[in-house]
XYZ file of C-alpha atoms in Angstrom:
417
model
C 12.896 5.993 0.491
C 9.877 6.714 -1.850
C 8.272 9.929 -2.765
C 5.200 10.805 -4.595
C 4.192 14.206 -5.893
C 0.264 14.835 -6.625
C 0.629 17.451 -9.171
C 3.493 16.084 -10.870
C 2.303 17.252 -14.343
C 2.912 20.786 -13.323
C 5.546 22.919 -15.078
C 7.100 23.660 -11.895
C 7.904 19.892 -11.122
C 11.302 20.300 -12.604
C 12.252 22.744 -10.240
C 11.557 20.036 -7.609
C 13.395 17.386 -9.552
C 16.540 19.607 -9.658
C 16.388 19.932 -5.841
C 16.448 16.496 -5.346
C 18.820 15.639 -7.650
C 21.125 18.007 -6.137
C 20.477 17.579 -2.399
C 20.356 13.818 -2.862
C 22.851 13.445 0.284
C 20.079 15.270 2.353
C 17.144 13.369 0.980
C 18.234 9.910 -0.736
C 15.604 9.150 -3.008
C 15.395 5.610 -4.233
C 11.888 6.078 -5.987
C 10.049 8.957 -7.252
C 6.617 9.046 -8.424
C 4.820 11.740 -10.496
C 1.052 11.800 -10.261
C -1.072 13.661 -12.304
C -4.695 13.068 -14.528
C -3.067 15.280 -17.369
C -1.510 12.436 -19.146
C 0.457 14.264 -21.937
C 2.132 16.957 -19.799
C 2.936 13.980 -17.290
C 4.843 12.000 -19.526
C 6.844 14.990 -21.041
C 7.745 16.206 -17.564
C 8.352 12.671 -16.453
C 11.131 12.129 -19.080
C 12.736 15.503 -18.340
C 12.847 14.680 -14.934
C 14.722 11.268 -15.930
C 16.894 13.283 -17.906
C 17.769 15.853 -15.199
C 18.391 12.626 -12.717
C 20.683 11.322 -14.903
C 22.597 14.279 -15.854
C 23.270 14.718 -12.326
C 24.158 10.890 -11.716
C 21.260 10.304 -9.272
C 20.646 6.915 -8.840
C 16.793 7.055 -7.970
C 14.024 5.587 -10.199
C 11.305 8.079 -11.555
C 7.838 7.014 -12.686
C 4.406 8.491 -13.405
C 0.936 7.669 -13.390
C -2.548 8.674 -13.419
C -3.528 6.417 -11.019
C -3.581 7.977 -7.487
C -3.853 4.908 -5.261
C -1.048 2.956 -7.128
C 1.386 6.010 -7.026
C 1.007 6.710 -3.489
C 1.477 3.322 -2.370
C 4.420 2.598 -0.196
C 5.288 6.310 -0.292
C 7.059 7.557 2.906
C 5.950 11.287 2.029
C 3.287 12.643 -0.450
C 4.010 16.196 -1.844
C 0.688 18.044 -2.880
C 1.081 20.932 -5.519
C -2.384 21.002 -6.890
C -4.115 24.099 -8.679
C -7.832 22.916 -9.201
C -9.158 24.399 -12.450
C -5.803 25.172 -13.738
C -4.544 28.645 -14.848
C -8.024 29.467 -16.053
C -9.335 28.971 -12.487
C -6.462 31.380 -11.427
C -7.111 34.146 -14.067
C -10.789 34.476 -12.846
C -9.630 34.646 -9.170
C -7.444 37.440 -10.195
C -9.981 39.513 -12.081
C -13.689 39.239 -11.050
C -12.899 40.884 -7.360
C -11.591 43.947 -9.199
C -15.399 44.484 -10.263
C -15.810 45.670 -6.716
C -12.625 47.360 -6.368
C -11.227 44.450 -4.356
C -7.763 43.015 -4.733
C -7.841 40.082 -6.919
C -5.406 37.452 -6.001
C -5.366 33.638 -5.906
C -4.658 33.327 -2.164
C -5.885 36.597 -0.390
C -9.259 37.790 -0.386
C -12.296 36.911 -2.233
C -10.159 35.075 -4.851
C -8.387 33.200 -2.255
C -11.658 31.977 -0.865
C -12.492 30.697 -4.187
C -9.256 28.777 -4.562
C -9.975 27.215 -0.763
C -13.492 25.984 -1.868
C -12.159 24.357 -4.858
C -9.018 23.065 -3.354
C -9.992 21.598 0.271
C -12.380 18.742 -0.843
C -9.850 17.554 -3.375
C -7.119 17.616 -0.891
C -8.889 15.921 1.867
C -10.103 13.125 -0.761
C -6.343 12.715 -1.897
C -5.149 12.725 1.803
C -7.685 9.959 2.798
C -6.968 7.815 0.046
C -3.199 8.163 0.979
C -4.163 7.288 4.616
C -5.916 3.945 3.504
C -3.094 2.873 1.249
C -0.115 4.167 3.749
C -1.343 5.303 6.996
C 2.269 6.395 8.005
C 3.046 8.442 5.049
C 3.570 12.118 5.531
C 1.790 14.671 3.591
C 3.740 17.783 2.668
C 1.457 20.531 1.486
C 2.683 23.210 -0.977
C -0.918 23.637 -2.204
C -2.268 27.421 -1.682
C -4.011 28.796 0.148
C -1.726 26.697 2.259
C -2.857 27.842 5.882
C -6.359 26.741 5.149
C -5.404 23.660 3.370
C -3.286 22.542 6.025
C -5.725 23.353 8.560
C -8.092 21.071 6.977
C -5.586 18.074 6.656
C -4.730 18.506 10.545
C -8.328 18.799 11.607
C -9.153 15.883 10.035
C -6.339 13.937 11.690
C -3.542 13.543 8.799
C 0.119 13.774 9.706
C 0.472 17.044 7.510
C 2.759 19.938 7.554
C 2.491 22.839 5.399
C 5.095 24.855 3.288
C 5.603 28.153 1.943
C 8.693 29.785 0.084
C 8.488 33.343 1.516
C 10.850 32.311 4.520
C 13.420 30.847 2.682
C 13.265 33.572 -0.250
C 13.816 36.346 2.999
C 16.821 33.965 4.215
C 18.467 33.878 0.706
C 17.918 37.274 0.174
C 19.220 38.500 3.516
C 22.333 36.380 3.147
C 23.160 38.059 0.034
C 23.082 41.674 1.314
C 24.628 40.849 4.609
C 27.686 38.532 2.727
C 26.908 35.357 4.566
C 25.643 32.071 3.943
C 21.864 31.112 4.079
C 22.469 28.673 6.630
C 24.051 31.190 9.053
C 20.794 33.326 8.793
C 18.087 32.443 11.262
C 14.647 34.486 10.925
C 11.944 35.467 13.490
C 9.230 34.968 11.071
C 5.799 34.833 12.655
C 2.229 35.286 11.439
C -0.056 33.074 9.171
C 0.630 32.049 5.444
C 1.009 34.886 3.478
C 0.898 37.387 6.316
C 3.994 37.230 8.170
C 6.650 39.804 9.348
C 10.502 39.194 9.950
C 10.796 40.471 13.492
C 14.764 39.657 13.719
C 17.399 38.467 11.523
C 20.061 36.599 13.311
C 23.416 35.903 12.495
C 25.716 34.193 14.909
C 23.118 34.618 17.455
C 23.131 38.407 17.094
C 19.916 40.214 15.635
C 21.476 42.195 12.680
C 17.976 43.544 11.554
C 18.712 47.110 12.389
C 21.783 46.986 10.613
C 20.207 45.137 7.655
C 17.719 47.999 7.259
C 20.117 50.715 7.951
C 22.364 49.349 5.117
C 20.083 47.809 2.779
C 16.555 49.197 3.344
C 16.226 50.603 -0.090
C 16.946 47.081 -1.544
C 14.484 45.508 0.834
C 11.723 47.966 0.177
C 12.113 47.594 -3.538
C 11.494 43.899 -3.427
C 8.504 44.483 -1.478
C 7.261 47.165 -3.536
C 6.388 49.030 -0.285
C 7.905 52.438 0.750
C 11.244 52.653 2.563
C 9.557 54.701 5.175
C 7.290 52.401 6.124
C 9.921 49.584 6.513
C 11.873 51.893 8.778
C 8.625 52.762 10.807
C 7.721 49.212 11.643
C 11.163 48.315 12.226
C 10.570 44.955 10.780
C 10.240 43.195 7.292
C 6.576 42.515 6.305
C 5.869 39.890 3.857
C 5.389 41.033 0.385
C 1.718 39.815 0.677
C 1.263 42.684 3.149
C 1.269 45.006 0.176
C -2.411 43.669 -0.556
C -3.321 44.950 2.926
C -1.031 47.965 3.330
C -1.619 49.357 -0.103
C -4.817 47.803 -1.132
C -6.275 50.369 -3.469
C -2.852 50.975 -5.366
C -2.651 47.255 -6.263
C -6.310 47.453 -7.435
C -5.262 50.048 -9.867
C -2.421 48.203 -11.026
C -4.323 45.222 -11.723
C -6.810 46.875 -13.360
C -4.225 48.453 -15.849
C -2.631 45.283 -16.865
C -2.812 41.564 -17.954
C -3.249 39.171 -14.790
C -0.362 37.223 -13.417
C -2.469 34.071 -14.320
C -2.226 35.406 -17.968
C 1.605 35.792 -17.388
C 2.244 32.454 -15.996
C -0.360 30.658 -18.694
C 2.086 32.259 -21.583
C 5.565 31.064 -19.747
C 3.943 27.538 -19.184
C 3.203 27.118 -22.692
C 6.884 28.254 -23.572
C 8.124 25.683 -20.872
C 6.352 23.000 -22.193
C 7.891 23.587 -25.427
C 11.201 23.495 -23.838
C 10.389 20.308 -22.005
C 9.688 18.259 -25.139
C 13.275 18.785 -26.206
C 14.913 15.157 -25.683
C 18.205 17.120 -25.474
C 17.138 19.092 -22.296
C 18.582 17.891 -19.173
C 18.577 20.492 -16.885
C 15.777 23.007 -15.796
C 15.741 25.851 -18.263
C 16.173 29.380 -17.326
C 12.786 30.367 -17.990
C 11.534 28.291 -15.329
C 12.495 31.202 -12.721
C 10.107 33.578 -14.177
C 7.370 30.786 -13.013
C 7.719 31.514 -9.517
C 8.014 29.449 -6.450
C 11.738 30.192 -5.890
C 13.726 27.749 -3.470
C 10.695 25.591 -3.169
C 13.000 22.490 -4.047
C 15.450 23.322 -1.220
C 12.640 23.995 1.497
C 10.929 20.789 0.212
C 13.824 18.809 0.633
C 14.884 20.232 3.925
C 11.297 19.631 5.442
C 10.888 16.132 4.122
C 14.238 14.993 5.214
C 13.317 16.295 8.749
C 10.258 14.365 8.794
C 11.557 11.184 7.723
C 14.855 11.461 8.940
C 13.933 12.654 12.466
C 16.560 15.293 12.403
C 14.886 17.614 15.126
C 16.228 20.891 13.239
C 14.403 24.162 13.149
C 12.676 25.227 9.952
C 9.655 27.575 8.806
C 6.510 25.831 8.479
C 2.596 26.024 8.760
C 1.802 23.697 11.653
C -1.233 23.983 14.494
C -1.011 26.820 16.949
C -1.193 24.939 20.080
C -1.046 27.938 22.425
C 1.984 29.493 20.614
C 0.195 32.800 19.781
C -2.020 32.707 22.868
C -4.707 35.164 21.198
C -5.575 32.305 18.826
C -7.230 29.210 19.109
C -5.189 26.278 19.390
C -6.433 24.608 15.839
C -5.437 27.562 13.988
C -2.359 27.114 11.367
C 0.379 29.466 11.854
C 3.504 30.128 9.984
C 6.516 30.169 12.452
C 9.956 28.359 13.013
C 9.408 25.018 14.330
C 11.145 21.837 15.305
C 10.449 19.182 12.852
C 10.967 15.523 13.358
C 9.351 12.177 13.196
C 6.434 13.321 15.387
C 5.756 16.310 12.974
C 6.372 19.966 13.433
C 6.250 21.709 16.956
C 6.433 25.524 16.737
C 9.032 27.087 18.905
C 8.223 29.975 21.639
C 7.329 32.997 20.129
C 7.764 36.581 21.704
C 4.321 38.302 22.240
C 3.047 39.769 19.053
C 2.795 43.429 18.840
C -0.800 44.645 18.738
C -0.247 46.138 15.336
C 0.149 42.589 13.724
C -1.682 40.832 16.013
C -5.046 42.154 15.264
C -4.752 41.380 11.589
C -3.518 38.205 12.272
C -6.731 37.519 14.517
C -9.051 38.771 11.823
C -7.465 36.550 8.962
C -7.590 33.682 11.422
C -11.412 34.322 11.678
C -11.824 34.330 8.299
C -9.739 31.325 7.528
C -11.956 29.425 10.241
C -14.875 30.759 8.293
C -13.294 29.873 4.626
C -12.812 26.136 5.937
C -16.303 26.076 7.176
C -17.687 27.021 3.875
C -15.253 24.598 2.011
C -16.350 21.606 4.252
C -20.070 22.310 4.274
C -21.094 24.547 1.569
C -23.671 27.274 1.332
C -24.185 30.862 -0.081
C -24.555 31.942 3.676
C -21.019 30.593 4.834
C -19.406 32.015 1.873
C -20.989 35.262 2.746
C -19.985 35.144 6.305
C -16.466 34.448 5.125
C -16.165 37.276 2.735
C -17.682 39.398 5.280
C -14.703 38.390 7.977
C -12.142 39.004 5.636
C -10.329 42.491 6.112
C -9.987 43.135 2.596
C -13.792 43.254 2.226
C -15.909 43.625 5.401
C -18.912 45.426 3.882
C -22.179 43.850 3.253
C -22.604 45.397 -0.082
C -19.248 43.976 -1.253
C -19.584 40.555 0.317
C -23.126 39.980 -1.117
C -22.055 40.706 -4.401
C -18.586 38.913 -4.437
C -20.449 35.832 -2.928
C -22.702 35.565 -6.311
C -19.775 36.250 -8.486
C -17.579 33.542 -6.492
C -20.488 30.994 -6.976
C -21.187 31.775 -10.551
C -17.351 31.657 -11.643
C -16.966 28.302 -9.770
C -19.892 26.621 -9.788
C -18.462 23.586 -11.633
C -16.109 22.881 -8.609
C -18.812 23.235 -5.814
C -21.016 20.429 -5.323
C -23.367 22.264 -3.279
C -23.980 25.218 -5.496
């Protein structure tokens, strides 16, 4: 079994490598290729990856290359973890929207649209090259904004599934609070990427969410950085990304008062790269936990294994709606539990979504449709329409100004601008 990781020069890659090494019985890799145009970083991380495999006794071969076509040749699955423009572009996504009083975030609002416009054309080019080299290969997308990127891949006929770590993070957190193993916890996770709610938490078939909130509501709310009263009132656990909607103005005030998350991550990355250069290092360093992306490696191993080994188990992924949420178009990409096997991911039936949640899901789905149109076809008008449709913007003056700011800050990545 051969896997390729596009964006293998990311400082996050050792987390993936550690997961592949620990879970080799689940995903028996024979070959792993890291692909990245940043040759210096790639070699640094590639050598660390080899040491991690050796330390854990994994027999698989690890190599690296800046040649995408050669790297994906013969791969059974290709994992995408890209950041077009790097942390510098992310820093812009998180700062210029604040000038309009709008949240600055790399996957939500105006910053999220900017990232989508930079990312979708590059991902589609990569996917087309993968298809020419190896049409049977699966594409597993970690690249944000996952919902829009996965929708682009699927609407262009690629074998793709999107993956986020929100669900597995909740599963692990709830398991710890309940004193059970993660495998015993099943989530009724529903919504869109970065716009989801946990409507049930089942252990042994019983919904223990009411007990979880009664006994551990303070801890849950603290993690979400939202009031305990809101969680109790909703009776569900919203994703922490809902804070950008439910407490938008408070988030903007916070963001204006401190350095961006991108600046924090950039500093962490420099320190990580220094650690990675130590030839004695053969485990992922503790500092990597501050980089973000907790449990991605476990989720990636489970999803890739299910696709390639046709396990037919249920995992939370990003997949085509196809009637699952009847108020959305079939080609919308939703984030729900799905049965995963060699034919892909098929969402399991979902209870009707309450109007309080369905309205927001419908609005953001409309925005994602317009965002994808803008990413594929370009034009100032399309960017403006996407911003006007976004629930966090929705005003003509804001949308106009943000459109000009977005284009000005991303012109080098927008061929039509």
